[in-house]
PDB file of C-alpha atoms and ligand atoms in Angstrom:
ATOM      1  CA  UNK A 579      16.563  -7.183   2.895  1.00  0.00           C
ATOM      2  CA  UNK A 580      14.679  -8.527  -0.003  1.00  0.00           C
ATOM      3  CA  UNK A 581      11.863 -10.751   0.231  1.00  0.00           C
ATOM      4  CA  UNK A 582      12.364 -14.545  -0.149  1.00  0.00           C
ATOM      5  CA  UNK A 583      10.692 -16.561  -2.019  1.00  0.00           C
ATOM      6  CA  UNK A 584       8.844 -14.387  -4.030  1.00  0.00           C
ATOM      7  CA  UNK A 585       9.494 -13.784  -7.615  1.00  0.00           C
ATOM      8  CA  UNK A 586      11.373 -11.068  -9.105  1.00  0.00           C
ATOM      9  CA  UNK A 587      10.164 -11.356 -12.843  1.00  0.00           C
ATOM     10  CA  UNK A 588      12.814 -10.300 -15.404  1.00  0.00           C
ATOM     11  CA  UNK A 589      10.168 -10.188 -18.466  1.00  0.00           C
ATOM     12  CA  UNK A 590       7.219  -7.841 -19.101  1.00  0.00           C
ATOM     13  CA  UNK A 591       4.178  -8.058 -16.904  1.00  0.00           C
ATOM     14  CA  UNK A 592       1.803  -9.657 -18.957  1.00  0.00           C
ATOM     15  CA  UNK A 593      -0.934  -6.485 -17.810  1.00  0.00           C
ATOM     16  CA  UNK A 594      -4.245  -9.343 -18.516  1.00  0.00           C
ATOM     17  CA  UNK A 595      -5.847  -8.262 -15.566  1.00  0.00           C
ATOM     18  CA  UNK A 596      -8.218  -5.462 -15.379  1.00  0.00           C
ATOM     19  CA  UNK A 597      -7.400  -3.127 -13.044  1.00  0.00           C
ATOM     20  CA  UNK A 598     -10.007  -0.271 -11.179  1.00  0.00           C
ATOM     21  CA  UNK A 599      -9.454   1.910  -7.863  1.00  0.00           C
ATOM     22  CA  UNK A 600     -12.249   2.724  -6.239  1.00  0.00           C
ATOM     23  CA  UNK A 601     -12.645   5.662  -3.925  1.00  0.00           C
ATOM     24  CA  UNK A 602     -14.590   5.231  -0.526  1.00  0.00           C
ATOM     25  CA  UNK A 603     -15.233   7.189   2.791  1.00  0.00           C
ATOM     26  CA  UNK A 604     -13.101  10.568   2.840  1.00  0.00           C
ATOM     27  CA  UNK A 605      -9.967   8.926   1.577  1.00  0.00           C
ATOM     28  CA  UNK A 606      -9.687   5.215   1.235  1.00  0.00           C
ATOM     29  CA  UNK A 607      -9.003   3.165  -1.535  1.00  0.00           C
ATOM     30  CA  UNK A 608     -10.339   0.078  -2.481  1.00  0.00           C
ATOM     31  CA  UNK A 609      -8.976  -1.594  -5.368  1.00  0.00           C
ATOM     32  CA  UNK A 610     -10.943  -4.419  -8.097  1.00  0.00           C
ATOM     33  CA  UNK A 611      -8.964  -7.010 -10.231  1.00  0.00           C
ATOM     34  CA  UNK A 612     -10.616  -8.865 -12.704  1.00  0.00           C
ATOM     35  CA  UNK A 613      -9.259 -11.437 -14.939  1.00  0.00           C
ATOM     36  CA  UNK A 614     -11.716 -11.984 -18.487  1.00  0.00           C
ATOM     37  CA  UNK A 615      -9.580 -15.116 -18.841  1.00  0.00           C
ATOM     38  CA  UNK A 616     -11.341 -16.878 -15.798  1.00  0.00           C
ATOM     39  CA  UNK A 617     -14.305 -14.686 -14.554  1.00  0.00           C
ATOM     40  CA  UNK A 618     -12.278 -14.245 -10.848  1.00  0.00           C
ATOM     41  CA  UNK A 619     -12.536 -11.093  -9.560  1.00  0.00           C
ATOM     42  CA  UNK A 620     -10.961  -9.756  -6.302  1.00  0.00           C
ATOM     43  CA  UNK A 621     -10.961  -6.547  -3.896  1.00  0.00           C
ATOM     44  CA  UNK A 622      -8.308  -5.746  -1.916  1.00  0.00           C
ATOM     45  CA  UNK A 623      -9.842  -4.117   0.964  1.00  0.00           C
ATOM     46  CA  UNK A 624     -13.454  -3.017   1.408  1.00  0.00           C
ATOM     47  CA  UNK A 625     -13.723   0.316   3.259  1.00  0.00           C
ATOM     48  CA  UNK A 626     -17.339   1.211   1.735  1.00  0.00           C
ATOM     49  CA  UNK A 627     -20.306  -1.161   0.102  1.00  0.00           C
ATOM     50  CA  UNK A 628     -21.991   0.969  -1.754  1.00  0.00           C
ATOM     51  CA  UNK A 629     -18.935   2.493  -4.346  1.00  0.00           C
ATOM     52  CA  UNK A 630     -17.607  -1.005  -4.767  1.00  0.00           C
ATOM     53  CA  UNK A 631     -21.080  -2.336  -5.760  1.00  0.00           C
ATOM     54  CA  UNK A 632     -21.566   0.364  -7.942  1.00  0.00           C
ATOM     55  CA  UNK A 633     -18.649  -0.400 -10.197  1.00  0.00           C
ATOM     56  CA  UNK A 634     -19.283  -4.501  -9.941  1.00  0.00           C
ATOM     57  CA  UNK A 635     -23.119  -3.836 -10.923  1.00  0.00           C
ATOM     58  CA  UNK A 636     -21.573  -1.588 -13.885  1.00  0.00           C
ATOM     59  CA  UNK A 637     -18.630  -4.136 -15.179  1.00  0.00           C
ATOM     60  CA  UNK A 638     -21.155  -6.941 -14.663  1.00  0.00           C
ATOM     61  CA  UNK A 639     -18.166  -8.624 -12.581  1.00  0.00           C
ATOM     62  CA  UNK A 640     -19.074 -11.447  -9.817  1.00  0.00           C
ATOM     63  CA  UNK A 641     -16.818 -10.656  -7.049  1.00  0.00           C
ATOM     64  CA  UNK A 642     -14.839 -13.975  -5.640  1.00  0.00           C
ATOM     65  CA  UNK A 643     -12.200 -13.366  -3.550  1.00  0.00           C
ATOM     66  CA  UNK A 644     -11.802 -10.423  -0.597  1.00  0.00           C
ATOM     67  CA  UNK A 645      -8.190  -9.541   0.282  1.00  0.00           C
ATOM     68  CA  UNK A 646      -7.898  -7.928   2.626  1.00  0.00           C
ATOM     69  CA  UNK A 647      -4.196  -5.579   4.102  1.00  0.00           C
ATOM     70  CA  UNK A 648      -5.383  -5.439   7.697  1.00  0.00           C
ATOM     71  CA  UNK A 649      -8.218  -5.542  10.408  1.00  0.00           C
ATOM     72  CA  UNK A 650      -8.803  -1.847  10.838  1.00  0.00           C
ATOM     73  CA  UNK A 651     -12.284  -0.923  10.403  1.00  0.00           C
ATOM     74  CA  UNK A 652     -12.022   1.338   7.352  1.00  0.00           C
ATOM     75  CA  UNK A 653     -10.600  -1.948   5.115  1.00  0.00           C
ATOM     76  CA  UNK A 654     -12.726  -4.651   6.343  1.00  0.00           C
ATOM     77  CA  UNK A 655     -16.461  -2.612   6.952  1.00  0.00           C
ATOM     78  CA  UNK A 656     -18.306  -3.989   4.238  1.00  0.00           C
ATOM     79  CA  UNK A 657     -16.638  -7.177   3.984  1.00  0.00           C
ATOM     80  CA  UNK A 658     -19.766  -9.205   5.058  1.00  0.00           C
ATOM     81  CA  UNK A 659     -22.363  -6.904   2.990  1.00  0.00           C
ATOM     82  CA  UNK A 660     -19.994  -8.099  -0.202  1.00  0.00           C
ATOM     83  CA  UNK A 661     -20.190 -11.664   0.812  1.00  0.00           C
ATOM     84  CA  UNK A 662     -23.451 -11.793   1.240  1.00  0.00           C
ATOM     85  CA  UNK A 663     -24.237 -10.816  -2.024  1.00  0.00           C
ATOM     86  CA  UNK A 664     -21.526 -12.021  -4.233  1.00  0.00           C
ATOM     87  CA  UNK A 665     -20.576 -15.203  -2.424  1.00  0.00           C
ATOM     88  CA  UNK A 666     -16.901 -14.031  -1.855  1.00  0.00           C
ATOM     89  CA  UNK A 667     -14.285 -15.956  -0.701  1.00  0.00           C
ATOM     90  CA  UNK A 668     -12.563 -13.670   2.464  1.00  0.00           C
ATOM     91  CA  UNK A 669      -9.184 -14.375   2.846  1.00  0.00           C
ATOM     92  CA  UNK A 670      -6.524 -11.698   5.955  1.00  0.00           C
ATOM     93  CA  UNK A 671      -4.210 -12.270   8.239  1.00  0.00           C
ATOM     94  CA  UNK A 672      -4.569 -15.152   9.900  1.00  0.00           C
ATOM     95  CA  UNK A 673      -3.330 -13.447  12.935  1.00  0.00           C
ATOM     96  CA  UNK A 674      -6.678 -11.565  13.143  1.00  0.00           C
ATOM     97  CA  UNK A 675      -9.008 -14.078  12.913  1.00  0.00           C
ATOM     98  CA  UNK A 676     -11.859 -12.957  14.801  1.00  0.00           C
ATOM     99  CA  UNK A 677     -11.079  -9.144  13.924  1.00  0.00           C
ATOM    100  CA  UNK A 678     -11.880  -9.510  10.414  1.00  0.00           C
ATOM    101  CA  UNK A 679     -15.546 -10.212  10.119  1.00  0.00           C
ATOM    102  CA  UNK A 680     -16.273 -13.073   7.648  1.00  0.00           C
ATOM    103  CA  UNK A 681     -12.467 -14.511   7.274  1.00  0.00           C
ATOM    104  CA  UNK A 682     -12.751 -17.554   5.297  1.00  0.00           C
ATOM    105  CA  UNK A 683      -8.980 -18.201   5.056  1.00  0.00           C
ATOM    106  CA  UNK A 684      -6.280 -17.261   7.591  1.00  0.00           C
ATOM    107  CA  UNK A 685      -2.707 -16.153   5.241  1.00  0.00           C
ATOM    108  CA  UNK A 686       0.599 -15.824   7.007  1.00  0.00           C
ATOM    109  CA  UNK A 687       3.853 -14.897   5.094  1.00  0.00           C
ATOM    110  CA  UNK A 688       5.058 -16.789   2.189  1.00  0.00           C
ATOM    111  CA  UNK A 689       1.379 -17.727   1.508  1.00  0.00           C
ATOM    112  CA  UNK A 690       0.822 -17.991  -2.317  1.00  0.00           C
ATOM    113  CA  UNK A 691      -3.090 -17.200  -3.472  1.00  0.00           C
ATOM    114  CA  UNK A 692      -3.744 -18.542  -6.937  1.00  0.00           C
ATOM    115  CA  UNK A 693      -5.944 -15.789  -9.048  1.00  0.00           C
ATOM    116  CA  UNK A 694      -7.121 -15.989 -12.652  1.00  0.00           C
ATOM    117  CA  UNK A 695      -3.984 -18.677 -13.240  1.00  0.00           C
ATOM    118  CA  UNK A 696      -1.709 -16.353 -11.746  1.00  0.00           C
ATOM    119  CA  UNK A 697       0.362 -16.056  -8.135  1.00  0.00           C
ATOM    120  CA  UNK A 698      -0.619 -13.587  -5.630  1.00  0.00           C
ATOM    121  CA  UNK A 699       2.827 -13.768  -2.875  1.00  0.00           C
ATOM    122  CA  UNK A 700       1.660 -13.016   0.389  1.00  0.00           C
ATOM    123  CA  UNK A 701       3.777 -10.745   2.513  1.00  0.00           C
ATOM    124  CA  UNK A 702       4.281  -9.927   6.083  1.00  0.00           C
ATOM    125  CA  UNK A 703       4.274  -6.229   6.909  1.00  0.00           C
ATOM    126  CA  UNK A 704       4.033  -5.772  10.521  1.00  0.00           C
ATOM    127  CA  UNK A 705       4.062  -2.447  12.499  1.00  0.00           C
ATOM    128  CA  UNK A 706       0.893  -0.239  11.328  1.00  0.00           C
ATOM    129  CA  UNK A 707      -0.691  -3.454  13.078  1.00  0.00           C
ATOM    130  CA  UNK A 708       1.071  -7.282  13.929  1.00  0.00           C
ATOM    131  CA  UNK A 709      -0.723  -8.958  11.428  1.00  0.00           C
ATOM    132  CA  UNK A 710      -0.708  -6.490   8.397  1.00  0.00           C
ATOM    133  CA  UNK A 711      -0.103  -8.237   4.614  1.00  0.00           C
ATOM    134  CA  UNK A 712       0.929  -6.901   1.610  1.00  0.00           C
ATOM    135  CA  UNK A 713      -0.011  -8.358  -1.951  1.00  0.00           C
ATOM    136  CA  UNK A 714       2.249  -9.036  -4.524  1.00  0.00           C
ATOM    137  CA  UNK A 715       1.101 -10.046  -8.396  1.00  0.00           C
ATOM    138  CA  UNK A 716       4.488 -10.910  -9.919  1.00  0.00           C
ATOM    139  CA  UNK A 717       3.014 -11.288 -13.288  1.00  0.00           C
ATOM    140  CA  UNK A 718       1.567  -7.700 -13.563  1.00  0.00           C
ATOM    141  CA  UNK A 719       3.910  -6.235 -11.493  1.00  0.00           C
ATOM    142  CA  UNK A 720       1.681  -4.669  -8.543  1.00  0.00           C
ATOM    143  CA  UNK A 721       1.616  -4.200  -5.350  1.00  0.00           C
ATOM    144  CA  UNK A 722      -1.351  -3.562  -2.517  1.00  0.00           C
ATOM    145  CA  UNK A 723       0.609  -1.870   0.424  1.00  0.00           C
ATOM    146  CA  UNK A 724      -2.102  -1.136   2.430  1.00  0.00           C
ATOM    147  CA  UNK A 725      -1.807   1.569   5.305  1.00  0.00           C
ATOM    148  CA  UNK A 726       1.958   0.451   5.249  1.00  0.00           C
ATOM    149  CA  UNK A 727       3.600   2.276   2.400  1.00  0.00           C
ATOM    150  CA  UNK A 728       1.474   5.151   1.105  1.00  0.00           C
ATOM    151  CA  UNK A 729       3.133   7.713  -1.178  1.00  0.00           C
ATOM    152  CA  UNK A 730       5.703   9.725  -0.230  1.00  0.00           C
ATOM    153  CA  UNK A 731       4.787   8.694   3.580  1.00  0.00           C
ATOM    154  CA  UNK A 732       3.726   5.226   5.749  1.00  0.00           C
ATOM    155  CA  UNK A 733       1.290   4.177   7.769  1.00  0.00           C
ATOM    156  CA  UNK A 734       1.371   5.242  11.441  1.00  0.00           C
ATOM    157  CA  UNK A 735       2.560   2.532  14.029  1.00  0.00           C
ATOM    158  CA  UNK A 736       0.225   1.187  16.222  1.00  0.00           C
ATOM    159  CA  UNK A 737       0.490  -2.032  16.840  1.00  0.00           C
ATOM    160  CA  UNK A 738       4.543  -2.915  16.197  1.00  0.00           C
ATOM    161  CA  UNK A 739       7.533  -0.420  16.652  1.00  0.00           C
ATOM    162  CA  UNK A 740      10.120   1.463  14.750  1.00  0.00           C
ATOM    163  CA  UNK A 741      12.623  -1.416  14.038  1.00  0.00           C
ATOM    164  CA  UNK A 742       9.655  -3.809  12.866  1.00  0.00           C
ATOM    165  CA  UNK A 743       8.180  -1.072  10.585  1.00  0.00           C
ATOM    166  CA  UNK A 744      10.828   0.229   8.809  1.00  0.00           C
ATOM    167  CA  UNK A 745      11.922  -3.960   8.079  1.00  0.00           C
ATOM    168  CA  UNK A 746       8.346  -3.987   6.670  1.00  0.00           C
ATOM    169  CA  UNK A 747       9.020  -0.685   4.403  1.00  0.00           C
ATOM    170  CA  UNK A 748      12.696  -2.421   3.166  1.00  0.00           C
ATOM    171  CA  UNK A 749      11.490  -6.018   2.305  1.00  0.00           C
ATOM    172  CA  UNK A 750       9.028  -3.016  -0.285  1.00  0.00           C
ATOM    173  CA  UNK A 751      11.407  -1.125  -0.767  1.00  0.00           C
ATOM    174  CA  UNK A 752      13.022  -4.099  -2.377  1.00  0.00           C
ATOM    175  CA  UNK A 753      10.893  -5.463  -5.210  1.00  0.00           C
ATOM    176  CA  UNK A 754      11.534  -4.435  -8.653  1.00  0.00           C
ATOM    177  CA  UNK A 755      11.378  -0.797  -9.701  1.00  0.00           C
ATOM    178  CA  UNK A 756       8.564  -0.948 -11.447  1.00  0.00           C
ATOM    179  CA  UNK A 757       6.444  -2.414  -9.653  1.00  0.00           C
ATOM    180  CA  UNK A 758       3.138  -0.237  -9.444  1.00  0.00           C
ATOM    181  CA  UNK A 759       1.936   0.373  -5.696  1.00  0.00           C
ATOM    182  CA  UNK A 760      -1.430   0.904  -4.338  1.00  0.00           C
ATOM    183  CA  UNK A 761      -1.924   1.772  -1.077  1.00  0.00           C
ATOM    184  CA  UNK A 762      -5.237   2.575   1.276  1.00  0.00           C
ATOM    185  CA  UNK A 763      -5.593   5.805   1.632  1.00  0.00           C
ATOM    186  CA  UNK A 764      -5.186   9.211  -0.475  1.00  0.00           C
ATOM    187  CA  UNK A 765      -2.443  10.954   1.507  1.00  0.00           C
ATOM    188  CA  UNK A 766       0.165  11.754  -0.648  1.00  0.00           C
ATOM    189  CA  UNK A 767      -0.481  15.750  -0.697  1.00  0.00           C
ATOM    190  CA  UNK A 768      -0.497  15.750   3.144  1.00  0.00           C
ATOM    191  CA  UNK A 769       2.988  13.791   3.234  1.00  0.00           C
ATOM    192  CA  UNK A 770       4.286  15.245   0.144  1.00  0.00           C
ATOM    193  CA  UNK A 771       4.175  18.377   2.381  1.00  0.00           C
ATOM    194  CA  UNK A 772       6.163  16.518   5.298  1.00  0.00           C
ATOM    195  CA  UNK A 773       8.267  15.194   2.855  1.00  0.00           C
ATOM    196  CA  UNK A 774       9.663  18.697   1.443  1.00  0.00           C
ATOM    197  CA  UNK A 775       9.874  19.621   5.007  1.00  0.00           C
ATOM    198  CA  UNK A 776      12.835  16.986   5.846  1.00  0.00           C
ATOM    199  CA  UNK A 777      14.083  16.889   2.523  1.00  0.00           C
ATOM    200  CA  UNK A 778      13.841  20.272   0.638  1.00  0.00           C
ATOM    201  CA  UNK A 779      16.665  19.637  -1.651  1.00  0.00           C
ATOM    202  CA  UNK A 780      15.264  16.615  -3.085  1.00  0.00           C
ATOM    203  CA  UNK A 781      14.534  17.862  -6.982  1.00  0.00           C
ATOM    204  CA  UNK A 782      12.207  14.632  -7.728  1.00  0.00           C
ATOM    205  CA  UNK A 783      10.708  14.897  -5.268  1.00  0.00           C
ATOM    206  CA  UNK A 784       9.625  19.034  -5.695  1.00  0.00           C
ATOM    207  CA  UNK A 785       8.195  17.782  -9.036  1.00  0.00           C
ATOM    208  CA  UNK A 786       6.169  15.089  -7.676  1.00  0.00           C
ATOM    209  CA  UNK A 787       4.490  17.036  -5.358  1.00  0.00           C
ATOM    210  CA  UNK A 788       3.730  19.341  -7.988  1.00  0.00           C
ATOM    211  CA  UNK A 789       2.196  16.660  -9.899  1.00  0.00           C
ATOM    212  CA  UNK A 790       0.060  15.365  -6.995  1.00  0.00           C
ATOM    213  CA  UNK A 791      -1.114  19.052  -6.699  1.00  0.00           C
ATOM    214  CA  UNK A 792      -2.564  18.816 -10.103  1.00  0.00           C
ATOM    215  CA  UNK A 793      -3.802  15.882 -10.217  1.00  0.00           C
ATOM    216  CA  UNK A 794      -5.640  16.339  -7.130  1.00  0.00           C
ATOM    217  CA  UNK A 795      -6.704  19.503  -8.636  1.00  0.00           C
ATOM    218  CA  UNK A 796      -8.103  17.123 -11.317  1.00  0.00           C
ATOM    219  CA  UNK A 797     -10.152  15.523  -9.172  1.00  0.00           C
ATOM    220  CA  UNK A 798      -7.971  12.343  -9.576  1.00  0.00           C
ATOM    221  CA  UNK A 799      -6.071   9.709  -7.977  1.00  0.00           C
ATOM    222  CA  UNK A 800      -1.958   9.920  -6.903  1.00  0.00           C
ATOM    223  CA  UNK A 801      -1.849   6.061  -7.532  1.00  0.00           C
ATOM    224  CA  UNK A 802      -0.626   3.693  -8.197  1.00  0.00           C
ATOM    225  CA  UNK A 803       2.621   4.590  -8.108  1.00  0.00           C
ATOM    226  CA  UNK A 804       6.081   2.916  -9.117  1.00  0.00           C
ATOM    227  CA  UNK A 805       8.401   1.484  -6.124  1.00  0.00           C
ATOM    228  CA  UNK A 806      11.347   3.176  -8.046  1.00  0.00           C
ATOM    229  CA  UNK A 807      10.081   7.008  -7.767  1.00  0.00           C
ATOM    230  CA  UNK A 808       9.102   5.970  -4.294  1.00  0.00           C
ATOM    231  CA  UNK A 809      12.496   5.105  -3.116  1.00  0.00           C
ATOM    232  CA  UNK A 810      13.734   8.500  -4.870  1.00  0.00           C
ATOM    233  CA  UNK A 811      10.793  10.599  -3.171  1.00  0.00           C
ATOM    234  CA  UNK A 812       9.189   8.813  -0.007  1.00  0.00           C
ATOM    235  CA  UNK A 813      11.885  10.124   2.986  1.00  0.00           C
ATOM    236  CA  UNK A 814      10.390   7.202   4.856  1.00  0.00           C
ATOM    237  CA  UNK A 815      12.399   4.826   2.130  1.00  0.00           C
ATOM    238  CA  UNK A 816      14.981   7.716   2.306  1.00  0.00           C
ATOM    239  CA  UNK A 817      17.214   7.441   5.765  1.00  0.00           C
ATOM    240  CA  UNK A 818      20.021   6.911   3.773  1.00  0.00           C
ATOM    241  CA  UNK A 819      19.802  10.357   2.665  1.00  0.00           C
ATOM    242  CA  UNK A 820      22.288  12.905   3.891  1.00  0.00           C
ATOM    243  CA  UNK A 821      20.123  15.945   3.416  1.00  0.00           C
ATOM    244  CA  UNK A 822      16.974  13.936   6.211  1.00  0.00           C
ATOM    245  CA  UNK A 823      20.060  12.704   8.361  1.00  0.00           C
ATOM    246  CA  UNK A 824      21.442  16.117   8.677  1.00  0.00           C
ATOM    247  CA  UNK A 825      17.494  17.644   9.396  1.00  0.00           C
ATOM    248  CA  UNK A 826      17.240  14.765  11.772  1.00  0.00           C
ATOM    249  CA  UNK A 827      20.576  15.386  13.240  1.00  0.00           C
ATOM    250  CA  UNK A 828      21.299  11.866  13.402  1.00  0.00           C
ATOM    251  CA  UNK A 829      24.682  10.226  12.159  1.00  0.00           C
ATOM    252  CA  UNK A 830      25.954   7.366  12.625  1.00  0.00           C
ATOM    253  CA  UNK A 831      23.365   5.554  13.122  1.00  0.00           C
ATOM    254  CA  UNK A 832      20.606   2.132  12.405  1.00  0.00           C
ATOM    255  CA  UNK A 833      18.380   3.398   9.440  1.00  0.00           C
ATOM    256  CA  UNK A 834      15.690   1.954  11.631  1.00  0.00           C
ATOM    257  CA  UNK A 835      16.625   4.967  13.944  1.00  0.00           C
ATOM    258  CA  UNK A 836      15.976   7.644  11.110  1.00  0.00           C
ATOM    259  CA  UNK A 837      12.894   5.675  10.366  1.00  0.00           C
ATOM    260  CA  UNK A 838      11.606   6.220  13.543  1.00  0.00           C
ATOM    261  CA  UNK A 839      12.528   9.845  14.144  1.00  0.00           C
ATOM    262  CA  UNK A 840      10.876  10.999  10.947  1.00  0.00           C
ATOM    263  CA  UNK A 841       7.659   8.785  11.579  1.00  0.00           C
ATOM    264  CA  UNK A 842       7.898  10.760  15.588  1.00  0.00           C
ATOM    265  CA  UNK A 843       7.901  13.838  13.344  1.00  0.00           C
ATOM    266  CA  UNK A 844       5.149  13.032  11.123  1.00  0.00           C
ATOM    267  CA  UNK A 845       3.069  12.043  13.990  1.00  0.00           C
ATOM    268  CA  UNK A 846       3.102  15.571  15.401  1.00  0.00           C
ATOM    269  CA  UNK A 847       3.692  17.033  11.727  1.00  0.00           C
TER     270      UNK A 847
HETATM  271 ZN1   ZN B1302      -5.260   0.948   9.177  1.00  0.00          ZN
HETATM  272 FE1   FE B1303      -6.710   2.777   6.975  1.00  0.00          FE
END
């Protein structure tokens, strides 16, 4: 099922943001969006002061607005440290008020954030935790996924179950092809390797994997990555597949159900 009410843009993304991923901790992403047009800046999640305030200090850009995917610890940590120094606006899930340290704004789904003259759509992503969000920016054709969708895998579920998780990963699955995903963390080798595991066949996704080797080898990031080559790689997008039904030995059967027996899998993997 597709999202409603957000925008599925038939023209170019218009690309005027600036766009920078930041690593922090082991393996978190943060990412900064800056718009020259207006001054705004934004991070979606803050997992780590110090790397964030390194690259603001070196652009010279005045953070305004926190986003951020969830309440978990490693994407809200430095949220008041940030604040405190750039004056911030926080805006989460309102359904984790009091989780998220410093929330200045409470968003629910279908909640529309104006940016740099732009829309940011709001989207409700529940399972990795009840209140998780994702962030859509029609106009440049992104989305923040948080420790939902990562590549070639998804976040584990905590909080929600099978059923509500994998209607979270279709309403993603569903925006336009090229849309550009970030996600939270830098997994993809790790599920990559899961991945081939339930569906070895899968030519694309052999070569991806061998891309994220080198890369990684290169010291650099596996995202962002397009929503199309994740629906032809990620088996988590995948149930449909014959090849992970038949590893799964499940037929017949809900996708949700697939869903769940690969993320079982994974959790053990
Ligand atoms: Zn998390
Ligand atoms: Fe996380």
């Amino acid at each position: 099922m597709a999202a409603k009410g957000i925008c599925d843009p038939t023209v170019e993304p218009q690309s005027k943001f600036d766009f920078k991923l930041i690593r922090c901790r082991t393996d978190n992403y943060a990412v900064l969006v800056h718009d020259p047009g207006s001054g705004d800046t934004l991070v979606v999640d803050t997992p780590e002061f110090g790397p964030i305030d390194e690259v603001l200090r070196k652009t010279g850009w005045k953070l305004t607005h926190i986003l951020n995917t969830h309440h978990h610890h490693d994407h809200v940590g430095a949220n008041e440290a940030l604040k405190e120094k750039y004056g911030a606006t926080i805006l989460g899930p309102a359904a984790n008020k009091g989780q998220i340290p410093g929330l200045d704004k409470g968003l629910k789904d279908g909640d529309k954030i104006n940016f740099g003259g732009e829309v940011i759509d709001v989207i409700a992503v529940p399972g990795h935790t009840l209140g998780h969000v994702a962030y859509y920016m029609c106009s440049e054709k992104v989305v923040f996924t948080g420790d939902t969708l990562f590549s070639l895998g998804c976040g584990r579920i905590f909080e929600g179950d099978a059923e509500m998780m994998w209607h979270s990963l279709d309403m993603l699955r569903h925006l336009p092809e090229d849309t550009l995903m970030y996600c939270g963390h830098e997994y993809t080798l790790n599920n990559g390797e899961f991945a081939l595991e339930v569906e070895p066949g899968n030519k694309e996704l052999q070569q991806r994997v061998e891309e994220v080797r080198e890369l990684l080898r290169q010291g650099k990031p596996t995202i962002p990555v397009s929503i199309g080559l994740e629906k032809r790689t990620n088996p988590f997008l995948r149930p449909e597949s014959q090849e992970i039904r038949d590893h799964v030995q499940m037929h017949g059967v809900e996708n949700w159900r697939v869903f769940g027996s690969l993320r079982e899998r994974k959790d053990r993997f």
